[in-house]
Tab-separated table of N, CA and C and ligand atoms in Angstrom:
chain	number	residue	atom	x	y	z
Z	1	UNK	N	0.925	14.585	2.437
Z	1	UNK	CA	1.252	14.414	1.007
Z	1	UNK	C	2.442	13.476	0.820
Z	2	UNK	N	3.458	13.578	1.701
Z	2	UNK	CA	4.620	12.685	1.606
Z	2	UNK	C	4.190	11.229	1.703
Z	3	UNK	N	3.235	10.977	2.617
Z	3	UNK	CA	2.746	9.620	2.819
Z	3	UNK	C	2.032	9.115	1.559
Z	4	UNK	N	1.244	10.002	0.958
Z	4	UNK	CA	0.545	9.656	-0.286
Z	4	UNK	C	1.547	9.369	-1.398
Z	5	UNK	N	2.545	10.242	-1.537
Z	5	UNK	CA	3.557	10.043	-2.584
Z	5	UNK	C	4.270	8.703	-2.404
Z	6	UNK	N	4.619	8.398	-1.170
Z	6	UNK	CA	5.341	7.150	-0.895
Z	6	UNK	C	4.449	5.934	-1.194
Z	7	UNK	N	3.202	5.987	-0.737
Z	7	UNK	CA	2.272	4.873	-0.976
Z	7	UNK	C	2.029	4.704	-2.479
Z	8	UNK	N	1.936	5.822	-3.206
Z	8	UNK	CA	1.715	5.763	-4.656
Z	8	UNK	C	2.898	5.077	-5.344
Z	9	UNK	N	4.100	5.366	-4.877
Z	9	UNK	CA	5.295	4.724	-5.458
Z	9	UNK	C	5.297	3.216	-5.178
Z	10	UNK	N	4.901	2.840	-3.964
Z	10	UNK	CA	4.823	1.414	-3.611
Z	10	UNK	C	3.783	0.726	-4.503
Z	11	UNK	N	2.636	1.367	-4.681
Z	11	UNK	CA	1.585	0.795	-5.525
Z	11	UNK	C	2.056	0.687	-6.975
Z	12	UNK	N	2.775	1.692	-7.447
Z	12	UNK	CA	3.269	1.666	-8.831
Z	12	UNK	C	4.275	0.524	-9.027
Z	13	UNK	N	5.205	0.387	-8.086
Z	13	UNK	CA	6.196	-0.696	-8.167
Z	13	UNK	C	5.492	-2.061	-8.095
Z	14	UNK	N	4.449	-2.140	-7.297
Z	14	UNK	CA	3.683	-3.385	-7.170
Z	14	UNK	C	2.955	-3.687	-8.471
Z	15	UNK	N	2.349	-2.671	-9.073
Z	15	UNK	CA	1.668	-2.848	-10.365
Z	15	UNK	C	2.656	-3.334	-11.433
Z	16	UNK	N	3.842	-2.717	-11.448
Z	16	UNK	CA	4.828	-3.100	-12.468
Z	16	UNK	C	5.259	-4.552	-12.265
Z	17	UNK	N	5.459	-4.945	-11.008
Z	17	UNK	CA	5.848	-6.326	-10.698
Z	17	UNK	C	4.740	-7.300	-11.079
Z	18	UNK	N	3.499	-6.877	-10.818
Z	18	UNK	CA	2.344	-7.717	-11.182
Z	18	UNK	C	2.278	-7.875	-12.703
Z	19	UNK	N	2.497	-6.762	-13.415
Z	19	UNK	CA	2.527	-6.814	-14.880
Z	19	UNK	C	3.589	-7.819	-15.344
Z	20	UNK	N	4.815	-7.687	-14.802
Z	20	UNK	CA	5.930	-8.524	-15.259
Z	20	UNK	C	5.653	-10.002	-14.976
Z	21	UNK	N	5.090	-10.297	-13.791
Z	21	UNK	CA	4.839	-11.702	-13.457
Z	21	UNK	C	3.747	-12.286	-14.354
Z	22	UNK	N	2.717	-11.508	-14.659
Z	22	UNK	CA	1.671	-12.036	-15.536
Z	22	UNK	C	2.204	-12.239	-16.963
Z	23	UNK	N	3.139	-11.373	-17.389
Z	23	UNK	CA	3.744	-11.562	-18.720
Z	23	UNK	C	4.664	-12.787	-18.708
Z	24	UNK	N	5.414	-12.950	-17.609
Z	24	UNK	CA	6.252	-14.137	-17.408
Z	24	UNK	C	5.392	-15.401	-17.562
Z	25	UNK	N	4.241	-15.437	-16.896
Z	25	UNK	CA	3.379	-16.624	-16.935
Z	25	UNK	C	2.784	-16.822	-18.337
Z	26	UNK	N	2.421	-15.728	-18.997
Z	26	UNK	CA	1.929	-15.787	-20.384
Z	26	UNK	C	2.972	-16.472	-21.277
Z	27	UNK	N	4.232	-16.139	-21.072
Z	27	UNK	CA	5.293	-16.724	-21.900
Z	27	UNK	C	5.590	-18.167	-21.534
Z	28	UNK	N	5.635	-18.465	-20.248
Z	28	UNK	CA	6.226	-19.727	-19.789
Z	28	UNK	C	5.239	-20.816	-19.404
Z	29	UNK	N	3.934	-20.520	-19.457
Z	29	UNK	CA	2.957	-21.553	-19.079
Z	29	UNK	C	3.033	-22.723	-20.079
Z	30	UNK	N	2.797	-23.928	-19.559
Z	30	UNK	CA	2.837	-25.144	-20.390
Z	30	UNK	C	1.691	-26.070	-19.997
Z	31	UNK	N	1.361	-26.989	-20.882
Z	31	UNK	CA	0.352	-28.001	-20.568
Z	31	UNK	C	-0.633	-28.164	-21.705
Z	32	UNK	N	-1.507	-29.183	-21.589
Z	32	UNK	CA	-2.461	-29.468	-22.665
Z	32	UNK	C	-3.434	-28.312	-22.912
Z	33	UNK	N	-3.752	-27.538	-21.866
Z	33	UNK	CA	-4.633	-26.380	-22.051
Z	33	UNK	C	-3.820	-25.082	-22.072
Z	34	UNK	N	-2.637	-25.204	-22.661
Z	34	UNK	CA	-1.718	-24.061	-22.796
Z	34	UNK	C	-2.420	-22.793	-23.279
Z	35	UNK	N	-3.177	-22.935	-24.369
Z	35	UNK	CA	-3.757	-21.767	-25.038
Z	35	UNK	C	-4.686	-20.990	-24.095
Z	36	UNK	N	-5.463	-21.728	-23.307
Z	36	UNK	CA	-6.413	-21.112	-22.376
Z	36	UNK	C	-5.676	-20.246	-21.334
Z	37	UNK	N	-4.575	-20.787	-20.778
Z	37	UNK	CA	-3.828	-20.060	-19.738
Z	37	UNK	C	-2.959	-18.964	-20.343
Z	38	UNK	N	-2.402	-19.252	-21.510
Z	38	UNK	CA	-1.625	-18.253	-22.246
Z	38	UNK	C	-2.517	-17.019	-22.488
Z	39	UNK	N	-3.759	-17.243	-22.857
Z	39	UNK	CA	-4.691	-16.140	-23.121
Z	39	UNK	C	-5.158	-15.462	-21.833
Z	40	UNK	N	-5.394	-16.255	-20.772
Z	40	UNK	CA	-5.785	-15.683	-19.478
Z	40	UNK	C	-4.703	-14.704	-18.993
Z	41	UNK	N	-3.459	-15.173	-18.950
Z	41	UNK	CA	-2.361	-14.317	-18.493
Z	41	UNK	C	-2.124	-13.171	-19.480
Z	42	UNK	N	-2.363	-13.444	-20.757
Z	42	UNK	CA	-2.189	-12.411	-21.779
Z	42	UNK	C	-3.138	-11.236	-21.581
Z	43	UNK	N	-4.396	-11.566	-21.301
Z	43	UNK	CA	-5.394	-10.513	-21.082
Z	43	UNK	C	-5.054	-9.669	-19.874
Z	44	UNK	N	-4.508	-10.310	-18.845
Z	44	UNK	CA	-4.164	-9.597	-17.611
Z	44	UNK	C	-2.955	-8.687	-17.830
Z	45	UNK	N	-1.881	-9.256	-18.397
Z	45	UNK	CA	-0.681	-8.410	-18.534
Z	45	UNK	C	-0.938	-7.221	-19.462
Z	46	UNK	N	-1.744	-7.438	-20.497
Z	46	UNK	CA	-2.011	-6.330	-21.436
Z	46	UNK	C	-2.774	-5.205	-20.751
Z	47	UNK	N	-3.772	-5.573	-19.937
Z	47	UNK	CA	-4.551	-4.542	-19.236
Z	47	UNK	C	-3.664	-3.762	-18.270
Z	48	UNK	N	-2.850	-4.496	-17.497
Z	48	UNK	CA	-2.013	-3.816	-16.485
Z	48	UNK	C	-0.947	-2.964	-17.175
Z	49	UNK	N	-0.321	-3.518	-18.201
Z	49	UNK	CA	0.730	-2.755	-18.898
Z	49	UNK	C	0.168	-1.458	-19.480
Z	50	UNK	N	-1.053	-1.523	-19.983
Z	50	UNK	CA	-1.681	-0.339	-20.591
Z	50	UNK	C	-1.908	0.769	-19.562
Z	51	UNK	N	-1.890	0.438	-18.275
Z	51	UNK	CA	-2.133	1.445	-17.227
Z	51	UNK	C	-0.837	2.065	-16.696
Z	52	UNK	N	0.289	1.462	-17.018
Z	52	UNK	CA	1.558	1.827	-16.375
Z	52	UNK	C	1.975	3.273	-16.671
Z	53	UNK	N	1.903	3.678	-17.929
Z	53	UNK	CA	2.355	5.033	-18.284
Z	53	UNK	C	1.497	6.094	-17.597
Z	54	UNK	N	0.182	5.894	-17.610
Z	54	UNK	CA	-0.718	6.868	-16.956
Z	54	UNK	C	-0.462	6.907	-15.455
Z	55	UNK	N	-0.189	5.766	-14.861
Z	55	UNK	CA	0.086	5.706	-13.418
Z	55	UNK	C	1.350	6.520	-13.107
Z	56	UNK	N	2.393	6.309	-13.889
Z	56	UNK	CA	3.651	7.038	-13.690
Z	56	UNK	C	3.423	8.548	-13.815
Z	57	UNK	N	2.637	8.943	-14.795
Z	57	UNK	CA	2.409	10.376	-15.007
Z	57	UNK	C	1.539	10.981	-13.905
Z	58	UNK	N	0.641	10.175	-13.344
Z	58	UNK	CA	-0.128	10.628	-12.183
Z	58	UNK	C	0.807	10.895	-10.997
Z	59	UNK	N	1.812	10.046	-10.833
Z	59	UNK	CA	2.775	10.227	-9.737
Z	59	UNK	C	3.575	11.511	-9.947
Z	60	UNK	N	3.963	11.780	-11.185
Z	60	UNK	CA	4.670	13.037	-11.496
Z	60	UNK	C	3.779	14.229	-11.179
Z	61	UNK	N	2.489	14.083	-11.464
Z	61	UNK	CA	1.549	15.185	-11.201
Z	61	UNK	C	1.371	15.421	-9.700
Z	62	UNK	N	1.670	14.419	-8.885
Z	62	UNK	CA	1.625	14.600	-7.423
Z	62	UNK	C	2.857	15.360	-6.928
Z	63	UNK	N	3.794	15.639	-7.839
Z	63	UNK	CA	4.946	16.468	-7.482
Z	63	UNK	C	6.165	15.679	-7.039
Z	64	UNK	N	6.222	14.416	-7.438
Z	64	UNK	CA	7.401	13.618	-7.065
Z	64	UNK	C	7.865	12.796	-8.260
Z	65	UNK	N	8.961	12.064	-8.065
Z	65	UNK	CA	9.544	11.306	-9.167
Z	65	UNK	C	9.045	9.859	-9.173
Z	66	UNK	N	9.164	9.240	-10.332
Z	66	UNK	CA	8.649	7.887	-10.545
Z	66	UNK	C	9.781	6.869	-10.366
Z	67	UNK	N	9.617	5.869	-9.499
Z	67	UNK	CA	10.612	4.793	-9.437
Z	67	UNK	C	10.566	4.032	-10.755
Z	68	UNK	N	11.711	3.811	-11.379
Z	68	UNK	CA	11.695	3.222	-12.728
Z	68	UNK	C	12.954	2.410	-13.002
Z	69	UNK	N	13.380	1.662	-12.007
Z	69	UNK	CA	14.506	0.752	-12.217
Z	69	UNK	C	14.205	-0.530	-11.452
Z	70	UNK	N	14.842	-1.640	-11.861
Z	70	UNK	CA	14.597	-2.908	-11.163
Z	70	UNK	C	15.033	-2.813	-9.699
Z	71	UNK	N	16.088	-2.050	-9.444
Z	71	UNK	CA	16.547	-1.889	-8.055
Z	71	UNK	C	15.475	-1.204	-7.218
Z	72	UNK	N	14.934	-0.095	-7.725
Z	72	UNK	CA	13.899	0.638	-6.982
Z	72	UNK	C	12.624	-0.212	-6.866
Z	73	UNK	N	12.255	-0.872	-7.955
Z	73	UNK	CA	11.046	-1.719	-7.907
Z	73	UNK	C	11.202	-2.795	-6.835
Z	74	UNK	N	12.386	-3.421	-6.768
Z	74	UNK	CA	12.570	-4.506	-5.789
Z	74	UNK	C	12.561	-3.966	-4.367
Z	75	UNK	N	12.937	-2.700	-4.187
Z	75	UNK	CA	12.888	-2.085	-2.858
Z	75	UNK	C	11.449	-1.784	-2.425
Z	76	UNK	N	10.584	-1.485	-3.395
Z	76	UNK	CA	9.246	-0.960	-3.075
Z	76	UNK	C	8.114	-1.974	-3.223
Z	77	UNK	N	8.253	-2.925	-4.135
Z	77	UNK	CA	7.099	-3.778	-4.473
Z	77	UNK	C	6.623	-4.640	-3.308
Z	78	UNK	N	5.328	-4.909	-3.302
Z	78	UNK	CA	4.708	-5.793	-2.310
Z	78	UNK	C	4.641	-7.232	-2.821
Z	79	UNK	N	5.108	-7.446	-4.054
Z	79	UNK	CA	5.013	-8.762	-4.696
Z	79	UNK	C	6.396	-9.384	-4.807
Z	80	UNK	N	6.477	-10.661	-4.438
Z	80	UNK	CA	7.763	-11.355	-4.522
Z	80	UNK	C	8.105	-11.687	-5.963
Z	81	UNK	N	9.378	-11.557	-6.268
Z	81	UNK	CA	9.870	-11.893	-7.597
Z	81	UNK	C	9.791	-13.416	-7.793
Z	82	UNK	N	9.579	-13.835	-9.036
Z	82	UNK	CA	9.506	-15.275	-9.321
Z	82	UNK	C	10.547	-15.626	-10.374
Z	83	UNK	N	11.469	-16.493	-10.029
Z	83	UNK	CA	12.493	-16.892	-10.997
Z	83	UNK	C	12.300	-18.331	-11.470
Z	84	UNK	N	11.493	-19.108	-10.724
Z	84	UNK	CA	11.257	-20.508	-11.120
Z	84	UNK	C	10.167	-20.573	-12.190
Z	85	UNK	N	10.147	-21.674	-12.935
Z	85	UNK	CA	9.053	-21.953	-13.859
Z	85	UNK	C	8.041	-22.811	-13.096
Z	86	UNK	N	6.868	-22.240	-12.862
Z	86	UNK	CA	5.867	-22.890	-11.997
Z	86	UNK	C	4.877	-23.713	-12.816
Z	87	UNK	N	4.272	-24.760	-12.193
Z	87	UNK	CA	3.142	-25.436	-12.840
Z	87	UNK	C	1.980	-24.445	-12.988
Z	88	UNK	N	1.123	-24.671	-13.980
Z	88	UNK	CA	0.119	-23.637	-14.292
Z	88	UNK	C	-0.852	-23.375	-13.145
Z	89	UNK	N	-1.202	-24.411	-12.374
Z	89	UNK	CA	-2.127	-24.177	-11.253
Z	89	UNK	C	-1.467	-23.296	-10.189
Z	90	UNK	N	-0.157	-23.430	-10.028
Z	90	UNK	CA	0.572	-22.592	-9.062
Z	90	UNK	C	0.697	-21.170	-9.610
Z	91	UNK	N	0.854	-21.053	-10.913
Z	91	UNK	CA	0.877	-19.714	-11.535
Z	91	UNK	C	-0.421	-18.968	-11.227
Z	92	UNK	N	-1.547	-19.646	-11.412
Z	92	UNK	CA	-2.853	-19.006	-11.181
Z	92	UNK	C	-2.987	-18.606	-9.712
Z	93	UNK	N	-2.614	-19.517	-8.807
Z	93	UNK	CA	-2.732	-19.246	-7.371
Z	93	UNK	C	-1.807	-18.101	-6.954
Z	94	UNK	N	-0.600	-18.097	-7.482
Z	94	UNK	CA	0.372	-17.044	-7.171
Z	94	UNK	C	-0.144	-15.681	-7.622
Z	95	UNK	N	-0.647	-15.651	-8.846
Z	95	UNK	CA	-1.125	-14.371	-9.379
Z	95	UNK	C	-2.379	-13.902	-8.637
Z	96	UNK	N	-3.190	-14.856	-8.198
Z	96	UNK	CA	-4.377	-14.522	-7.407
Z	96	UNK	C	-3.967	-13.859	-6.086
Z	97	UNK	N	-2.990	-14.430	-5.417
Z	97	UNK	CA	-2.499	-13.849	-4.156
Z	97	UNK	C	-1.839	-12.494	-4.400
Z	98	UNK	N	-1.072	-12.380	-5.459
Z	98	UNK	CA	-0.431	-11.099	-5.796
Z	98	UNK	C	-1.483	-10.044	-6.147
Z	99	UNK	N	-2.553	-10.493	-6.793
Z	99	UNK	CA	-3.639	-9.570	-7.141
Z	99	UNK	C	-4.275	-9.001	-5.871
Z	100	UNK	N	-4.442	-9.858	-4.849
Z	100	UNK	CA	-4.997	-9.394	-3.563
Z	100	UNK	C	-4.075	-8.363	-2.913
Z	101	UNK	N	-2.772	-8.619	-2.971
Z	101	UNK	CA	-1.798	-7.670	-2.401
Z	101	UNK	C	-1.846	-6.336	-3.149
Z	102	UNK	N	-2.026	-6.428	-4.459
Z	102	UNK	CA	-2.086	-5.207	-5.274
Z	102	UNK	C	-3.332	-4.401	-4.916
Z	103	UNK	N	-4.459	-5.077	-4.773
Z	103	UNK	CA	-5.703	-4.386	-4.406
Z	103	UNK	C	-5.551	-3.729	-3.030
Z	104	UNK	N	-4.902	-4.429	-2.105
Z	104	UNK	CA	-4.718	-3.898	-0.751
Z	104	UNK	C	-3.932	-2.577	-0.772
Z	105	UNK	N	-2.840	-2.534	-1.495
Z	105	UNK	CA	-2.044	-1.293	-1.539
Z	105	UNK	C	-2.792	-0.212	-2.319
Z	106	UNK	N	-3.532	-0.602	-3.355
Z	106	UNK	CA	-4.309	0.397	-4.109
Z	106	UNK	C	-5.382	1.024	-3.222
Z	107	UNK	N	-6.013	0.230	-2.358
Z	107	UNK	CA	-7.042	0.763	-1.460
Z	107	UNK	C	-6.430	1.738	-0.448
Z	108	UNK	N	-5.236	1.421	0.019
Z	108	UNK	CA	-4.527	2.337	0.937
Z	108	UNK	C	-4.222	3.664	0.230
Z	109	UNK	N	-3.752	3.565	-0.998
Z	109	UNK	CA	-3.453	4.778	-1.774
Z	109	UNK	C	-4.733	5.585	-1.993
Z	110	UNK	N	-5.824	4.907	-2.279
Z	110	UNK	CA	-7.104	5.599	-2.486
Z	110	UNK	C	-7.485	6.407	-1.239
Z	111	UNK	N	-7.380	5.769	-0.070
Z	111	UNK	CA	-7.738	6.452	1.183
Z	111	UNK	C	-6.845	7.671	1.408
Z	112	UNK	N	-5.559	7.522	1.137
Z	112	UNK	CA	-4.637	8.645	1.350
Z	112	UNK	C	-4.865	9.739	0.319
Z	113	UNK	N	-5.237	9.334	-0.880
Z	113	UNK	CA	-5.531	10.309	-1.930
Z	113	UNK	C	-6.761	11.144	-1.556
Z	114	UNK	N	-7.775	10.478	-1.041
Z	114	UNK	CA	-8.979	11.192	-0.586
Z	114	UNK	C	-8.642	12.133	0.568
Z	115	UNK	N	-7.828	11.665	1.495
Z	115	UNK	CA	-7.451	12.480	2.660
Z	115	UNK	C	-6.679	13.726	2.238
Z	116	UNK	N	-6.003	13.651	1.074
Z	116	UNK	CA	-5.235	14.790	0.565
Z	116	UNK	C	-5.991	15.593	-0.502
Z	117	UNK	N	-7.286	15.295	-0.663
Z	117	UNK	CA	-8.123	15.986	-1.662
Z	117	UNK	C	-7.589	15.860	-3.093
Z	118	UNK	N	-6.909	14.759	-3.375
Z	118	UNK	CA	-6.410	14.510	-4.740
Z	118	UNK	C	-7.452	13.656	-5.476
Z	119	UNK	N	-8.585	14.286	-5.771
Z	119	UNK	CA	-9.736	13.502	-6.245
Z	119	UNK	C	-9.518	12.899	-7.641
Z	120	UNK	N	-8.769	13.590	-8.480
Z	120	UNK	CA	-8.463	13.041	-9.809
Z	120	UNK	C	-7.642	11.770	-9.690
Z	121	UNK	N	-6.651	11.824	-8.805
Z	121	UNK	CA	-5.821	10.641	-8.574
Z	121	UNK	C	-6.660	9.512	-7.981
Z	122	UNK	N	-7.572	9.868	-7.063
Z	122	UNK	CA	-8.487	8.863	-6.486
Z	122	UNK	C	-9.252	8.147	-7.590
Z	123	UNK	N	-9.747	8.909	-8.572
Z	123	UNK	CA	-10.493	8.299	-9.692
Z	123	UNK	C	-9.631	7.288	-10.430
Z	124	UNK	N	-8.390	7.682	-10.696
Z	124	UNK	CA	-7.480	6.784	-11.403
Z	124	UNK	C	-7.283	5.499	-10.599
Z	125	UNK	N	-7.040	5.656	-9.290
Z	125	UNK	CA	-6.791	4.493	-8.429
Z	125	UNK	C	-8.050	3.620	-8.330
Z	126	UNK	N	-9.221	4.253	-8.253
Z	126	UNK	CA	-10.477	3.488	-8.189
Z	126	UNK	C	-10.632	2.619	-9.439
Z	127	UNK	N	-10.228	3.156	-10.589
Z	127	UNK	CA	-10.297	2.363	-11.825
Z	127	UNK	C	-9.323	1.187	-11.796
Z	128	UNK	N	-8.165	1.406	-11.178
Z	128	UNK	CA	-7.200	0.294	-11.049
Z	128	UNK	C	-7.764	-0.799	-10.134
Z	129	UNK	N	-8.432	-0.384	-9.051
Z	129	UNK	CA	-9.034	-1.363	-8.129
Z	129	UNK	C	-10.097	-2.174	-8.877
Z	130	UNK	N	-10.913	-1.484	-9.657
Z	130	UNK	CA	-11.941	-2.148	-10.478
Z	130	UNK	C	-11.323	-3.183	-11.419
Z	131	UNK	N	-10.271	-2.771	-12.111
Z	131	UNK	CA	-9.609	-3.660	-13.077
Z	131	UNK	C	-9.046	-4.887	-12.358
Z	132	UNK	N	-8.449	-4.682	-11.186
Z	132	UNK	CA	-7.877	-5.822	-10.452
Z	132	UNK	C	-8.965	-6.712	-9.865
Z	133	UNK	N	-10.115	-6.147	-9.529
Z	133	UNK	CA	-11.229	-6.981	-9.070
Z	133	UNK	C	-11.630	-7.941	-10.184
Z	134	UNK	N	-11.640	-7.435	-11.417
Z	134	UNK	CA	-11.984	-8.277	-12.565
Z	134	UNK	C	-10.905	-9.344	-12.803
Z	135	UNK	N	-9.643	-8.964	-12.667
Z	135	UNK	CA	-8.568	-9.962	-12.805
Z	135	UNK	C	-8.738	-11.050	-11.740
Z	136	UNK	N	-9.120	-10.634	-10.518
Z	136	UNK	CA	-9.316	-11.582	-9.417
Z	136	UNK	C	-10.423	-12.578	-9.728
Z	137	UNK	N	-11.512	-12.066	-10.294
Z	137	UNK	CA	-12.631	-12.936	-10.699
Z	137	UNK	C	-12.147	-13.988	-11.700
Z	138	UNK	N	-11.410	-13.557	-12.734
Z	138	UNK	CA	-10.963	-14.492	-13.773
Z	138	UNK	C	-9.988	-15.526	-13.217
Z	139	UNK	N	-9.105	-15.074	-12.329
Z	139	UNK	CA	-8.133	-15.998	-11.741
Z	139	UNK	C	-8.818	-16.999	-10.806
Z	140	UNK	N	-9.763	-16.496	-9.986
Z	140	UNK	CA	-10.502	-17.388	-9.079
Z	140	UNK	C	-11.328	-18.416	-9.870
Z	141	UNK	N	-11.987	-17.931	-10.926
Z	141	UNK	CA	-12.793	-18.828	-11.750
Z	141	UNK	C	-11.927	-19.887	-12.425
Z	142	UNK	N	-10.695	-19.498	-12.822
Z	142	UNK	CA	-9.783	-20.448	-13.462
Z	142	UNK	C	-9.206	-21.445	-12.456
Z	143	UNK	N	-9.092	-21.027	-11.195
Z	143	UNK	CA	-8.502	-21.896	-10.154
Z	143	UNK	C	-9.488	-22.944	-9.675
Z	144	UNK	N	-10.783	-22.683	-9.891
Z	144	UNK	CA	-11.814	-23.581	-9.361
Z	144	UNK	C	-11.800	-24.926	-10.110
Z	145	UNK	N	-11.925	-26.016	-9.335
Z	145	UNK	CA	-11.936	-27.375	-9.950
Z	145	UNK	C	-13.309	-27.678	-10.534
U	1	LIG	FE1	2.208	-12.848	-26.377
């Protein structure tokens, strides 16, 4: 259970970082097709942000506390922080790679959740994997020349 709790916290911090980076890109993207990328990143950050509260409460239901500060997030997240303003093609590629990292940690959490018979939590995580698979499709399709 300790391993599951720890992995869940890492996944949560990663989700929050992914949310923040997609919102960052929604705000800061530039170029002639601004609107298209602004909307692409907008759809992603809104979906991920909408999952954050339920994810945190699932972690509380596992009997542990929720990491909820930038210090804790930076200690736990699998996604690198971005402080530069990137060209839009690099934004898409970066978010695509971060999406893969997010799916990887979510799959690990799913396996540990199943091993601990936390089937409700597994369902929640499976839905997150599904949502990120869809984000991956949109990002890959946008990256294609
Ligand atoms: Fe907006």
